[in-house]
């Protein structure tokens, strides 16, 4: 499922070969942190279950 950057508005997939997000390791958080390829903004995925 694509994720939209809250900073620049770019939208792209989080997983796969053509992903627009770089996963970052953050062991202290239950959800992984991602960095936008377009602007470098870092954010977590919103949980689809809420």
PDB file of C-alpha atoms in Angstrom:
ATOM      1  CA  UNK A   1       0.000   0.000   0.000  1.00  0.00           C
ATOM      2  CA  UNK A   2       1.434   3.420  -0.915  1.00  0.00           C
ATOM      3  CA  UNK A   3       2.220   5.980   1.741  1.00  0.00           C
ATOM      4  CA  UNK A   4       2.039   9.759   1.303  1.00  0.00           C
ATOM      5  CA  UNK A   5       4.763  12.007   2.677  1.00  0.00           C
ATOM      6  CA  UNK A   6       3.372  14.483   5.211  1.00  0.00           C
ATOM      7  CA  UNK A   7       6.054  17.004   4.218  1.00  0.00           C
ATOM      8  CA  UNK A   8       6.205  17.118   0.389  1.00  0.00           C
ATOM      9  CA  UNK A   9       3.075  15.116  -0.545  1.00  0.00           C
ATOM     10  CA  UNK A  10       4.920  12.517  -2.644  1.00  0.00           C
ATOM     11  CA  UNK A  11       3.149   9.169  -2.730  1.00  0.00           C
ATOM     12  CA  UNK A  12       4.813   5.820  -3.290  1.00  0.00           C
ATOM     13  CA  UNK A  13       5.102   2.202  -2.200  1.00  0.00           C
ATOM     14  CA  UNK A  14       6.915   1.312   1.014  1.00  0.00           C
ATOM     15  CA  UNK A  15       8.007  -2.172  -0.106  1.00  0.00           C
ATOM     16  CA  UNK A  16       9.141  -3.604  -3.432  1.00  0.00           C
ATOM     17  CA  UNK A  17      11.792  -2.861  -6.008  1.00  0.00           C
ATOM     18  CA  UNK A  18      10.419   0.567  -6.979  1.00  0.00           C
ATOM     19  CA  UNK A  19       9.742   1.777  -3.428  1.00  0.00           C
ATOM     20  CA  UNK A  20       9.835   5.484  -2.610  1.00  0.00           C
ATOM     21  CA  UNK A  21      10.752   5.009   1.067  1.00  0.00           C
ATOM     22  CA  UNK A  22      13.923   3.876   2.838  1.00  0.00           C
ATOM     23  CA  UNK A  23      13.283   1.867   6.016  1.00  0.00           C
ATOM     24  CA  UNK A  24      15.356   3.025   8.985  1.00  0.00           C
ATOM     25  CA  UNK A  25      16.203   0.899  12.015  1.00  0.00           C
ATOM     26  CA  UNK A  26      14.601   2.155  15.216  1.00  0.00           C
ATOM     27  CA  UNK A  27      14.622  -0.625  17.792  1.00  0.00           C
ATOM     28  CA  UNK A  28      12.947   1.506  20.462  1.00  0.00           C
ATOM     29  CA  UNK A  29       9.747   1.986  18.441  1.00  0.00           C
ATOM     30  CA  UNK A  30       7.125  -0.670  17.707  1.00  0.00           C
ATOM     31  CA  UNK A  31       6.660   0.675  14.159  1.00  0.00           C
ATOM     32  CA  UNK A  32       9.519   1.157  11.698  1.00  0.00           C
ATOM     33  CA  UNK A  33      10.595   4.647  10.678  1.00  0.00           C
ATOM     34  CA  UNK A  34      10.775   5.464   6.938  1.00  0.00           C
ATOM     35  CA  UNK A  35      12.604   8.215   5.037  1.00  0.00           C
ATOM     36  CA  UNK A  36      11.093   9.813   1.904  1.00  0.00           C
ATOM     37  CA  UNK A  37      13.287   9.558  -1.216  1.00  0.00           C
ATOM     38  CA  UNK A  38      12.049  12.953  -2.461  1.00  0.00           C
ATOM     39  CA  UNK A  39      12.601  15.294   0.489  1.00  0.00           C
ATOM     40  CA  UNK A  40      14.280  13.219   3.226  1.00  0.00           C
ATOM     41  CA  UNK A  41      11.352  13.603   5.649  1.00  0.00           C
ATOM     42  CA  UNK A  42      11.091  10.783   8.217  1.00  0.00           C
ATOM     43  CA  UNK A  43       7.765   9.377   9.353  1.00  0.00           C
ATOM     44  CA  UNK A  44       6.102   6.201  10.558  1.00  0.00           C
ATOM     45  CA  UNK A  45       3.357   4.364   8.719  1.00  0.00           C
ATOM     46  CA  UNK A  46      -0.124   4.966   9.996  1.00  0.00           C
ATOM     47  CA  UNK A  47      -1.654   1.754  11.240  1.00  0.00           C
ATOM     48  CA  UNK A  48      -4.465   0.673   8.905  1.00  0.00           C
ATOM     49  CA  UNK A  49      -6.294  -1.061  11.774  1.00  0.00           C
ATOM     50  CA  UNK A  50      -7.244   2.232  13.455  1.00  0.00           C
TER      51      UNK A  50
END
